[in-house]
mmCIF file of C-alpha atoms and ligand atoms in Angstrom:
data_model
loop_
_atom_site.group_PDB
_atom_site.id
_atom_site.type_symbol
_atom_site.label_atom_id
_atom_site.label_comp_id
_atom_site.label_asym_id
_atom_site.label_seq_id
_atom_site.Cartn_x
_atom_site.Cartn_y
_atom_site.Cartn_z
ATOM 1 C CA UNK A 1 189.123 84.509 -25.139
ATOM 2 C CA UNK A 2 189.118 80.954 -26.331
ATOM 3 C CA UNK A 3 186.899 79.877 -29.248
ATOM 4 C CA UNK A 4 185.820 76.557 -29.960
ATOM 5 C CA UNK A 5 184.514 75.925 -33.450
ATOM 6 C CA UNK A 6 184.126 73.219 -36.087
ATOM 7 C CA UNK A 7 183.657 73.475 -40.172
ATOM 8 C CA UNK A 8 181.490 70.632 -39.821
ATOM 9 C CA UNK A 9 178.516 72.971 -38.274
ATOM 10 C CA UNK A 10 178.566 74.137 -41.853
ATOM 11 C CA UNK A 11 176.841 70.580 -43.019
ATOM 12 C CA UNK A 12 173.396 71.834 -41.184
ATOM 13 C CA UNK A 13 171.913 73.682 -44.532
ATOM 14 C CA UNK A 14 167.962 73.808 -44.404
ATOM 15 C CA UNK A 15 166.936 74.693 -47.732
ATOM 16 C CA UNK A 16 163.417 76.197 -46.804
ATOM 17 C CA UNK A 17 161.430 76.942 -43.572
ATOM 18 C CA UNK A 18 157.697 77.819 -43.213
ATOM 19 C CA UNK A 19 157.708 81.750 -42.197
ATOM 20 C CA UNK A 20 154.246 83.759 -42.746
ATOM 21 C CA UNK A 21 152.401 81.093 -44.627
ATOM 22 C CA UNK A 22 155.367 81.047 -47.134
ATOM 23 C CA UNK A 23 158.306 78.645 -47.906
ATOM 24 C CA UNK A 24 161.139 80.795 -47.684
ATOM 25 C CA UNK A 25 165.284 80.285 -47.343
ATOM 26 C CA UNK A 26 166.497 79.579 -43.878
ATOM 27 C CA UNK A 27 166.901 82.433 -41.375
ATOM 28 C CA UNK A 28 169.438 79.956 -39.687
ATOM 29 C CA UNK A 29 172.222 79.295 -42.442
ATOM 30 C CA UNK A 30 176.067 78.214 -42.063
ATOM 31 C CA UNK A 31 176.555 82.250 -43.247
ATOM 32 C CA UNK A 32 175.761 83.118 -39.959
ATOM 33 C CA UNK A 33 178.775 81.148 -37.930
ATOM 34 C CA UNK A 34 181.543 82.187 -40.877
ATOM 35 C CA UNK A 35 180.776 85.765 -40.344
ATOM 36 C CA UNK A 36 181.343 85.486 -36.564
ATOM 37 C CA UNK A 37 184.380 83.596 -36.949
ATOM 38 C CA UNK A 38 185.598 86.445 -39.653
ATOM 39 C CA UNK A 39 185.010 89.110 -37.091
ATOM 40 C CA UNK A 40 186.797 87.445 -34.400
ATOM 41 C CA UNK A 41 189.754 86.916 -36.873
ATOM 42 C CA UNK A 42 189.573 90.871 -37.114
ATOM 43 C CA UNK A 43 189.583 91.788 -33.651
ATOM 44 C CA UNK A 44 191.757 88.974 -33.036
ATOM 45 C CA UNK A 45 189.871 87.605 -29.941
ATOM 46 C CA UNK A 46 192.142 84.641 -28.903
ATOM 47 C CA UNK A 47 192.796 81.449 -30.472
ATOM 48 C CA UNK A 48 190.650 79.348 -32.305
ATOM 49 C CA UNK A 49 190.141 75.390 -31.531
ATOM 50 C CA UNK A 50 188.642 72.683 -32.593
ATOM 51 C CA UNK A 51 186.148 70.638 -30.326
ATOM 52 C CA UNK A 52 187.124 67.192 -29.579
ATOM 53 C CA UNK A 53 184.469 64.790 -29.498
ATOM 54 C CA UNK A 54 182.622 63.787 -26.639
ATOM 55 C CA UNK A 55 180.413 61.309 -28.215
ATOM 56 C CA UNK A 56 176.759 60.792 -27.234
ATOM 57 C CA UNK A 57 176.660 59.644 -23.439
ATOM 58 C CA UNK A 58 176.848 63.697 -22.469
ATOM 59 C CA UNK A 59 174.120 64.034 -24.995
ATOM 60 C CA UNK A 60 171.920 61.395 -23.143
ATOM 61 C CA UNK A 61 172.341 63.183 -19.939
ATOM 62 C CA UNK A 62 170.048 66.091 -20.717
ATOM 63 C CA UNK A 63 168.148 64.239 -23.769
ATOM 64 C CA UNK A 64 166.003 61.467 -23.968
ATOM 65 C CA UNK A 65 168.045 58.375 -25.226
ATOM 66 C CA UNK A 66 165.430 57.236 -28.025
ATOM 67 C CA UNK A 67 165.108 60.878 -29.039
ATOM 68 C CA UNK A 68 169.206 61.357 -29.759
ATOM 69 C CA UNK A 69 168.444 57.979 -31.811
ATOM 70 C CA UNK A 70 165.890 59.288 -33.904
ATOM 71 C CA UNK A 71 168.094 62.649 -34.578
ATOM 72 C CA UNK A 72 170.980 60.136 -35.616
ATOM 73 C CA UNK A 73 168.932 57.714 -37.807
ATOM 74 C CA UNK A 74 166.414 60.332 -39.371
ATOM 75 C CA UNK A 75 167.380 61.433 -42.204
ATOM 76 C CA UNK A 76 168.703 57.289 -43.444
ATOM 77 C CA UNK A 77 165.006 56.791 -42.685
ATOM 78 C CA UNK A 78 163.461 59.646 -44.577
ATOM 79 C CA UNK A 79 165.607 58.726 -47.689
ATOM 80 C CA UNK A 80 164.814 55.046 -47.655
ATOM 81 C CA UNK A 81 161.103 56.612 -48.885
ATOM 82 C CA UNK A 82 163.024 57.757 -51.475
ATOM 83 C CA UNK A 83 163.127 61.350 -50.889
ATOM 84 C CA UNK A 84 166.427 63.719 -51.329
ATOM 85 C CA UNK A 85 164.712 66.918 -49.809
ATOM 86 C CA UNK A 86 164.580 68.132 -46.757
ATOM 87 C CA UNK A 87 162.526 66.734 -43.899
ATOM 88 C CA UNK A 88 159.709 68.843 -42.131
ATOM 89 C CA UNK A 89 156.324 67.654 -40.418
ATOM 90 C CA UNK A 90 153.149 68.535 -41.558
ATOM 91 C CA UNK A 91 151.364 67.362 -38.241
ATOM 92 C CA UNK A 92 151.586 67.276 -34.791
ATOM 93 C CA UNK A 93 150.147 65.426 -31.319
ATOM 94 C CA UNK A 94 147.629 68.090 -30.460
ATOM 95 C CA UNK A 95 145.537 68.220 -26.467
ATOM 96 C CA UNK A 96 143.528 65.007 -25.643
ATOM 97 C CA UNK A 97 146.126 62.700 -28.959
ATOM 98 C CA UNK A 98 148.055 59.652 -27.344
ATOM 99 C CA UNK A 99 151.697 61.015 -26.616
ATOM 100 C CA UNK A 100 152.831 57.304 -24.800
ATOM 101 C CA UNK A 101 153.052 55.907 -28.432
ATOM 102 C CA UNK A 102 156.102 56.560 -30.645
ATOM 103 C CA UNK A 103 154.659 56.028 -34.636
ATOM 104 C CA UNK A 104 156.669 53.937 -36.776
ATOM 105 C CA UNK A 105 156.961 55.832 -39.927
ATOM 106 C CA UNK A 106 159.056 58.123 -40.626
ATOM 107 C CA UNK A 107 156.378 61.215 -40.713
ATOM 108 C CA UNK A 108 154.558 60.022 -37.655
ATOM 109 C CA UNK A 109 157.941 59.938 -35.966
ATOM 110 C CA UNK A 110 159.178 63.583 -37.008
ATOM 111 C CA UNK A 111 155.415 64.475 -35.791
ATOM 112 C CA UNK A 112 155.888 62.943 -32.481
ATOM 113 C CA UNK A 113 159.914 64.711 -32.364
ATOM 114 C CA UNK A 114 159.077 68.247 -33.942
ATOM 115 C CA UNK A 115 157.765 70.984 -32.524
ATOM 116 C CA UNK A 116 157.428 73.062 -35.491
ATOM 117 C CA UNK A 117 158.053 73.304 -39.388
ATOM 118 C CA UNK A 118 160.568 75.971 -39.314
ATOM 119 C CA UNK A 119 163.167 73.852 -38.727
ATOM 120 C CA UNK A 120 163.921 71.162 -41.683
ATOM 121 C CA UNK A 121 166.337 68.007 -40.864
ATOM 122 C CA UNK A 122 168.952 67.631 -43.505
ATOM 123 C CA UNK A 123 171.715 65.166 -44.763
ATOM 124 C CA UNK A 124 174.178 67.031 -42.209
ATOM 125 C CA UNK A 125 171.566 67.705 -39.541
ATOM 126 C CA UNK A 126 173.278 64.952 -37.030
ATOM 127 C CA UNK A 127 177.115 65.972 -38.079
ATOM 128 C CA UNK A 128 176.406 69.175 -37.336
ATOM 129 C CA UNK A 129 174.486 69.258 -34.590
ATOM 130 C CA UNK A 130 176.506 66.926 -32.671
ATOM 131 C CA UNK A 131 179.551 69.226 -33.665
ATOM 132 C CA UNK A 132 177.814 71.912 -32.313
ATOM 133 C CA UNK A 133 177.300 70.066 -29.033
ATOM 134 C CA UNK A 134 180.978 69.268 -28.844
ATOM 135 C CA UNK A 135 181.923 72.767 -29.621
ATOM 136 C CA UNK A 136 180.239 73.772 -26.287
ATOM 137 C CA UNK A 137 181.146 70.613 -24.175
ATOM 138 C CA UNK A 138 184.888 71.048 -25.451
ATOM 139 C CA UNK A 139 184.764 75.497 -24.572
ATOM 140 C CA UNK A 140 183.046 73.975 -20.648
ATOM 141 C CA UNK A 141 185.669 71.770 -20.712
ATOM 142 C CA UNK A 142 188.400 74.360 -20.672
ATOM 143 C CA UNK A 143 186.411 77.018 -18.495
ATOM 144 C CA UNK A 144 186.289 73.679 -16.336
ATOM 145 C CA UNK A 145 189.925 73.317 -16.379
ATOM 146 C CA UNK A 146 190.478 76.753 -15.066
ATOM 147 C CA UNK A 147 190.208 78.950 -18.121
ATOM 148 C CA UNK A 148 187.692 82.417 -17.249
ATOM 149 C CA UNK A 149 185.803 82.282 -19.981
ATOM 150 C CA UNK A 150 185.581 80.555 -23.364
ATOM 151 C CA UNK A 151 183.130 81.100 -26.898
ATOM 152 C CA UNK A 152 181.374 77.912 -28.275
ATOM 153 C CA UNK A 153 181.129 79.448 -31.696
ATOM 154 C CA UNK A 154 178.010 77.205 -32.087
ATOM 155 C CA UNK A 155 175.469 76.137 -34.769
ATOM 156 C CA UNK A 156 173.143 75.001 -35.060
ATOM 157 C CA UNK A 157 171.523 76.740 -31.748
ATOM 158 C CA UNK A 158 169.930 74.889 -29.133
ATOM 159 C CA UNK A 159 168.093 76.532 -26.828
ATOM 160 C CA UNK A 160 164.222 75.714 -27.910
ATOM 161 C CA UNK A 161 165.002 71.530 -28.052
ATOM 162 C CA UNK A 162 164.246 69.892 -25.216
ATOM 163 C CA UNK A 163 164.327 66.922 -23.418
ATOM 164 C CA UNK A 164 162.454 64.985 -26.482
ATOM 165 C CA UNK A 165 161.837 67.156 -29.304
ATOM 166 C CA UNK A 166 163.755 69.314 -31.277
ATOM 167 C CA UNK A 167 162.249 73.037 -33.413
ATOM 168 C CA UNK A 168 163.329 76.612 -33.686
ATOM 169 C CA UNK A 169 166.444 76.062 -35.569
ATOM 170 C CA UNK A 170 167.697 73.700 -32.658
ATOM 171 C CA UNK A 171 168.270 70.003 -32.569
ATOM 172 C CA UNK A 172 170.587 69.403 -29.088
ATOM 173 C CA UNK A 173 170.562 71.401 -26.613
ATOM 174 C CA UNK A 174 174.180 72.789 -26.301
ATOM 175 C CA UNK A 175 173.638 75.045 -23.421
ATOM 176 C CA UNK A 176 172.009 72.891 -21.979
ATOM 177 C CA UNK A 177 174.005 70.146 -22.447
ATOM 178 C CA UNK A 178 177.613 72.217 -20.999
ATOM 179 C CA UNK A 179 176.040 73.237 -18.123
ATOM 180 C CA UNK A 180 175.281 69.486 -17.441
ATOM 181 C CA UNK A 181 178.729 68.423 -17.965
ATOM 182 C CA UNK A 182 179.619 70.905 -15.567
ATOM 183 C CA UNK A 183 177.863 69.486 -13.096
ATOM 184 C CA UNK A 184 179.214 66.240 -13.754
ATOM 185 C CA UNK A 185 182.742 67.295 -13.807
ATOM 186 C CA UNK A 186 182.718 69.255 -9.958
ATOM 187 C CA UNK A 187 180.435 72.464 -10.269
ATOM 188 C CA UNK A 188 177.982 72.635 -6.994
ATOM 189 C CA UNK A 189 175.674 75.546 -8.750
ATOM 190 C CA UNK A 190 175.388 76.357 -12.436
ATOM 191 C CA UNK A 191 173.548 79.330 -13.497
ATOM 192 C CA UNK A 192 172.066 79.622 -17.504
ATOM 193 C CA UNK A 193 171.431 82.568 -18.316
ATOM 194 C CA UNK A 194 169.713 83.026 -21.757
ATOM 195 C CA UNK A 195 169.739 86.175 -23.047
ATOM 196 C CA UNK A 196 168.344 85.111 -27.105
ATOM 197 C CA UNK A 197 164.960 86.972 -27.907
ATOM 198 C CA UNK A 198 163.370 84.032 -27.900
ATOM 199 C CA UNK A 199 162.348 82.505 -24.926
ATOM 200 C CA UNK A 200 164.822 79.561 -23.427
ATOM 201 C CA UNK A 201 161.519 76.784 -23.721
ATOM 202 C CA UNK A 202 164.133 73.475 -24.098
ATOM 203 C CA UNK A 203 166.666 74.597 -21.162
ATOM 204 C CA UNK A 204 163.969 75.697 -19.049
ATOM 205 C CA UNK A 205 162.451 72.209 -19.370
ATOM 206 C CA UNK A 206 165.469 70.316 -19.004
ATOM 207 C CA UNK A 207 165.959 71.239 -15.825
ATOM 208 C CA UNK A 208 162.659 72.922 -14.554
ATOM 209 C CA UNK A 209 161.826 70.753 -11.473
ATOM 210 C CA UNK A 210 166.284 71.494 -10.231
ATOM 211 C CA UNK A 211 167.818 73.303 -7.505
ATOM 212 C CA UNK A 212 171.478 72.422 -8.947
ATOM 213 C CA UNK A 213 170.887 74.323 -12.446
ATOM 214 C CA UNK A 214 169.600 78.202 -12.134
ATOM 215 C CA UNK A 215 167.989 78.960 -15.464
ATOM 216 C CA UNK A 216 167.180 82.809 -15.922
ATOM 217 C CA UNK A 217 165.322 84.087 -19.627
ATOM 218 C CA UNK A 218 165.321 87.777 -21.269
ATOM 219 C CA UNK A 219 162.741 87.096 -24.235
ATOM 220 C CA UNK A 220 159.664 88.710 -25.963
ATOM 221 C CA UNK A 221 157.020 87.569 -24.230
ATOM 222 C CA UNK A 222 154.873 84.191 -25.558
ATOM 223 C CA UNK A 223 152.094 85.778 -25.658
ATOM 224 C CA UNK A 224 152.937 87.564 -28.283
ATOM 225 C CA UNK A 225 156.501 85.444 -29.745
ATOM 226 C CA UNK A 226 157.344 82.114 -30.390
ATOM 227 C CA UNK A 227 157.251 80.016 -28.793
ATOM 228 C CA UNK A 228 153.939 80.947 -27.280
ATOM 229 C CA UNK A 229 153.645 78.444 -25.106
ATOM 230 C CA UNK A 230 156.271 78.842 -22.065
ATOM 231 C CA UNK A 231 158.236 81.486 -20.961
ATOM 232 C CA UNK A 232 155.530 83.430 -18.357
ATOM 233 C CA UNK A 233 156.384 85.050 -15.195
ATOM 234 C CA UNK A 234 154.953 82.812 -13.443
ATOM 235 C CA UNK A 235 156.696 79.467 -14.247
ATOM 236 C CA UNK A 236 159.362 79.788 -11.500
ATOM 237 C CA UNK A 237 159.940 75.918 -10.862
ATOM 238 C CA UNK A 238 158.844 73.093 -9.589
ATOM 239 C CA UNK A 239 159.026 70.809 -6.700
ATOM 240 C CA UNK A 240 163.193 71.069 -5.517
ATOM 241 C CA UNK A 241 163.499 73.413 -8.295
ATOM 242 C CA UNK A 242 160.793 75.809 -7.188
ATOM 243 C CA UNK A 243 162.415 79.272 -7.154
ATOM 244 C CA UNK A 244 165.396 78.436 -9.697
ATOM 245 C CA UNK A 245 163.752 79.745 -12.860
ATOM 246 C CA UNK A 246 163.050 83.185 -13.878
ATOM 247 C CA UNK A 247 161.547 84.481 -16.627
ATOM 248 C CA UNK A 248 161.653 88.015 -17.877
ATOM 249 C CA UNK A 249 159.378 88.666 -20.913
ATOM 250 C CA UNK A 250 159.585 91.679 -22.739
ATOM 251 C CA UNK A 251 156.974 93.704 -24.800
ATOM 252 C CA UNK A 252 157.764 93.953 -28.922
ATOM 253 C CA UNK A 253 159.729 97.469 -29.085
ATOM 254 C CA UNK A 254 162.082 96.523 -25.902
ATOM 255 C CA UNK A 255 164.701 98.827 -25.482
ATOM 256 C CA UNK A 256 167.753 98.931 -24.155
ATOM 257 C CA UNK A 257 166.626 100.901 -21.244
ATOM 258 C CA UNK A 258 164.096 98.450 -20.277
ATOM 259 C CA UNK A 259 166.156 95.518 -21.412
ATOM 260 C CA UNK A 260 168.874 96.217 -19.306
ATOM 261 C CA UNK A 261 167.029 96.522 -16.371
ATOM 262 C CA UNK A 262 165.678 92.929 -16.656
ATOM 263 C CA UNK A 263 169.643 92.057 -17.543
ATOM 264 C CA UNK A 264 170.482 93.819 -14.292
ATOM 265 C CA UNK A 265 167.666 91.593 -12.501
ATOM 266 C CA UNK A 266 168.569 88.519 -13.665
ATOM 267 C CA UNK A 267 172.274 89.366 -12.043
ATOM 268 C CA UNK A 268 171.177 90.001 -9.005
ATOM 269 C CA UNK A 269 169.506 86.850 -9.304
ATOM 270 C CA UNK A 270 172.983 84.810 -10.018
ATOM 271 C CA UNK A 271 174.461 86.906 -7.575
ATOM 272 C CA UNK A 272 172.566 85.629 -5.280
ATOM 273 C CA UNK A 273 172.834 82.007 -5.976
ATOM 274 C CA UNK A 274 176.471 81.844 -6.035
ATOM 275 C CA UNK A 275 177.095 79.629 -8.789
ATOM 276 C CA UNK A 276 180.372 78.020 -9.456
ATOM 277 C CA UNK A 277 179.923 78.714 -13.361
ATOM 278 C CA UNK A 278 177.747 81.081 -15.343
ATOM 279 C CA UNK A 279 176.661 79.548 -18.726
ATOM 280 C CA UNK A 280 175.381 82.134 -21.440
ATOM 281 C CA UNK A 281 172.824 81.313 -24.193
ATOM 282 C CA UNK A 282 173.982 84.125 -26.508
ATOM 283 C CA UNK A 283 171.263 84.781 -28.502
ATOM 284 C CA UNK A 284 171.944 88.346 -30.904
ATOM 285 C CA UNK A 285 168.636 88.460 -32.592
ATOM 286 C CA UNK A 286 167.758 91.251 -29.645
ATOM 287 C CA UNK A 287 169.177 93.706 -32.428
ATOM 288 C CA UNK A 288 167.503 96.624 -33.630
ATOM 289 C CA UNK A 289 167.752 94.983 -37.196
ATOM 290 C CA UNK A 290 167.086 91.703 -36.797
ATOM 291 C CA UNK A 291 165.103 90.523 -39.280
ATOM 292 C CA UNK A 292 162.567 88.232 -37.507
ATOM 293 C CA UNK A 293 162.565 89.656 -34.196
ATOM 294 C CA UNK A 294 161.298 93.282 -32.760
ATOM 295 C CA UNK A 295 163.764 94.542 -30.040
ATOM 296 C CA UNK A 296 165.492 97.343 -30.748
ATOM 297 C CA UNK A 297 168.998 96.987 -29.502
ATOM 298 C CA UNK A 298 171.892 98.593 -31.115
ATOM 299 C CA UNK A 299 175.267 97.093 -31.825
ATOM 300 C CA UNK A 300 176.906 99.690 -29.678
ATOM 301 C CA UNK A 301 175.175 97.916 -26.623
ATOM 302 C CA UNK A 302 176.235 94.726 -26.608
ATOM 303 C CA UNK A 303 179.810 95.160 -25.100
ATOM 304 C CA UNK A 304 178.501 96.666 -22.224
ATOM 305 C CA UNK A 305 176.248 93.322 -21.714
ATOM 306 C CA UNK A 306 179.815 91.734 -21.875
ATOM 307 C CA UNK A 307 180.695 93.747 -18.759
ATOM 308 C CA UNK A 308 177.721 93.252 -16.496
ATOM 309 C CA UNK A 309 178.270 89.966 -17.351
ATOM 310 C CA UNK A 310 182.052 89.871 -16.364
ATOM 311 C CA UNK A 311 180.991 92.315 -12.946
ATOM 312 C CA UNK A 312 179.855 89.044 -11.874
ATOM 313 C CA UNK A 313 183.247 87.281 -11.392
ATOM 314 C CA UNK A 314 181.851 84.192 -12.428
ATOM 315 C CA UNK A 315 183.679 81.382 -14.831
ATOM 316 C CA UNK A 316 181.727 81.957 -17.712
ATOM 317 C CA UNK A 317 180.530 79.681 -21.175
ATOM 318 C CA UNK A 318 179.209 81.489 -23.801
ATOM 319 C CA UNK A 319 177.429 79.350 -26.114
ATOM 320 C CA UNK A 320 176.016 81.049 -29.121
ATOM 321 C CA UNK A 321 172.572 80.816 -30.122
ATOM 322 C CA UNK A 322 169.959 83.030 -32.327
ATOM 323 C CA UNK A 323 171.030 86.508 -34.534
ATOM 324 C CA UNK A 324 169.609 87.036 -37.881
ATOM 325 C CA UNK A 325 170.683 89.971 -39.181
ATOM 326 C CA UNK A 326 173.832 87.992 -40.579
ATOM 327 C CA UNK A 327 176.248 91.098 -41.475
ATOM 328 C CA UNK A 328 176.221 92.827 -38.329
ATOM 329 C CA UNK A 329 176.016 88.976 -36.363
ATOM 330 C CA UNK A 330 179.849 89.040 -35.809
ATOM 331 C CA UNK A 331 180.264 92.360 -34.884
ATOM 332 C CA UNK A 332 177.315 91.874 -32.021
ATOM 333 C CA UNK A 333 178.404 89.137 -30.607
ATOM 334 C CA UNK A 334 181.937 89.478 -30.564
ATOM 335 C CA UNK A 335 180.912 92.793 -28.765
ATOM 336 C CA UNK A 336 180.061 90.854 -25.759
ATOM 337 C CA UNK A 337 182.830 88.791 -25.921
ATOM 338 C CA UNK A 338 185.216 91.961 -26.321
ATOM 339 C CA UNK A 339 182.933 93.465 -23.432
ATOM 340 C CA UNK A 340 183.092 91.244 -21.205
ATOM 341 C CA UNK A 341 187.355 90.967 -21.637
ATOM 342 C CA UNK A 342 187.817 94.699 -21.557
ATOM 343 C CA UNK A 343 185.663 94.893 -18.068
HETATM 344 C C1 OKP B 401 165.510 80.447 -32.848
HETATM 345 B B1 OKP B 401 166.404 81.141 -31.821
HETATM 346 C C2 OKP B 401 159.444 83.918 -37.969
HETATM 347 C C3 OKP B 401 159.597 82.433 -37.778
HETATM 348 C C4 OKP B 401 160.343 82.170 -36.526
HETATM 349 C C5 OKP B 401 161.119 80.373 -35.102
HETATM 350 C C6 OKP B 401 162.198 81.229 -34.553
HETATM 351 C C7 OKP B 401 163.266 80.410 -33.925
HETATM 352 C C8 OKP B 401 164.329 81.246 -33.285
HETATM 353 N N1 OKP B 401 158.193 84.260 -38.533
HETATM 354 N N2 OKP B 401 160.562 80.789 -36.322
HETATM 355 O O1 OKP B 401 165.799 81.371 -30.591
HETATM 356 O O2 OKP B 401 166.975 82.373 -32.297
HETATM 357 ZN ZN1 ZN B 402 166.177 83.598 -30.926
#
């Protein structure tokens, strides 16, 4: 399988993120991609590219325009108050605040773009992100051009940033983003399916009220797991996209009995929608030791995900997202990819 990376995901390093009422050192850390990339070295998965770039009009097609400005021009902004750390908000718009008013300082800004402080904008934030964007643009590019499937080796994630604001870990939304392209470049019907513990709250926006973009979730469920507020049963679309988006929250202490179950759902689901491409938010934080998250999926699981995946005969994306447990991260997900090859 074909993996698109770039070094320059690296230049995303948050120093500190808010986690149980203390500051403590970023769950999401450039360790994370160079361990993948040294396990699919190992198993010798394919070859290894480098993401050409695609610049920001794709970008603008799933994100608000002055949004993708304000991840650009950020951190020159935050500096020019003459601070060299990294930026977080300490507020945020709450029920019944003005949202059709963008602040002009920096902070206000950040407040009106965040959606939480666990996710700190740095001096490579835009580099990398936008790197990580091109890494999954350039791997739907190729699955596009008549490859079967191809790894955006991506970071940092994307699925929780939405149309306008960015949090948990992600600034664009890469997924999101490749299955848009897609769409522009000849594909009828493009199924997301988002397999991360958390739930999928950006792409699920994004294209929430769509009939041309199937969006499908495994995730703890909000109630009890950020991002607490989307990811329900019942939010199955709206107006033409009414029907197109499925949620399947899980309890804490998921299994892979019941886990797989809801994968085999969801399935059905694309099955059933035909889609000319499948687009996988591959999310390994489902693991049994995953630091941050409480499903208890082993690592001896995850190739046979890469097969029910591959049953499907689809053209497929991966495009990676959460995983925390950093030693085992490139041994889980290059179990899917392996999985889904070998099916
Ligand atoms: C990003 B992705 C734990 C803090 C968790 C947000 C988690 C973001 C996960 N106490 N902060 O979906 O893996
Ligand atoms: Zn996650």
């Amino acid at each position: 399988m074909l993996t698109v990376y770039s070094e320059d995901c690296r230049l995303h390093h948050g120093r500190a993120e808010l986690n149980e009422g203390q500051l403590v050192p970023c769950f999401e850390n450039p360790s994370r991609t160079d361990i993948v990339l040294d396990r699919l070295k190992a198993v010798d998965l394919g070859e290894i590219v480098a993401p050409r770039d695609f610049g920001v009009v794709p970008l603008k097609r799933v994100h608000d325009a002055g949004f993708v400005d304000f991840l650009a021009e950020c951190w020159d902004l935050w500096t020019a108050q003459g601070r060299d750390w990294d930026a977080i908000p300490f507020t945020f718009g709450k029920r019944g605040m003005r949202d059709d008013r963008i602040p002009k300082d920096i902070d206000g800004r950040i407040a009106y773009y965040a959606m939480d402080a666990g996710t700190p904008l740095t001096a490579g934030t835009w580099k990398a992100a936008t790197a990580s964007a091109n890494c999954a643009l350039t791997a739907a590019e190729q699955v596009a051009g008549g490859l079967k499937s191809a790894f955006a080796a991506c970071r940092p994630p994307g699925h929780h940033a939405s149309i306008d604001y960015y949090g948990g870990y992600c600034f664009l939304n890469n997924a999101a983003i490749a299955a848009q392209a897609l769409r522009d470049n000849g594909a009828q019907r493009v199924s997301l399916l988002d397999v991360d513990y958390h739930h999928g709250n950006g792409t699920q926006s994004i294209f929430y009220d769509r009939a041309d973009v199937q969006f499908l979730s495994l995730h703890a469920d909000p109630e009890v797991e950020y991002p607490y507020f989307l990811g329900h049963a019942d939010e199955t679309g709206s107006g033409a996209g009414e029907g197109f988006n499925h949620n399947f929250p899980l309890p804490w202490g998921t299994d892979w009995e019941r886990w797989s179950a809801a994968l085999e759902d969801a399935c059905r689901r694309i099955q059933g929608y035909r889609p000319d491409v499948l687009v996988v938010s591959l999310g390994l934080d489902t693991f049994e030791q995953d630091p941050i998250s409480k499903f208890t999926l082993s690592s001896d699981r995850y190739p046979l995900v890469g097969a029910r995946l591959a049953a499907l005969k689809v053209p497929t994306v991966f495009v990676l997202e959460g995983g925390y447990a950093v030693d085992d991260l490139g041994v889980n997900a290059v179990n899917v990819l392996t999985g889904f090859e070998d099916a």
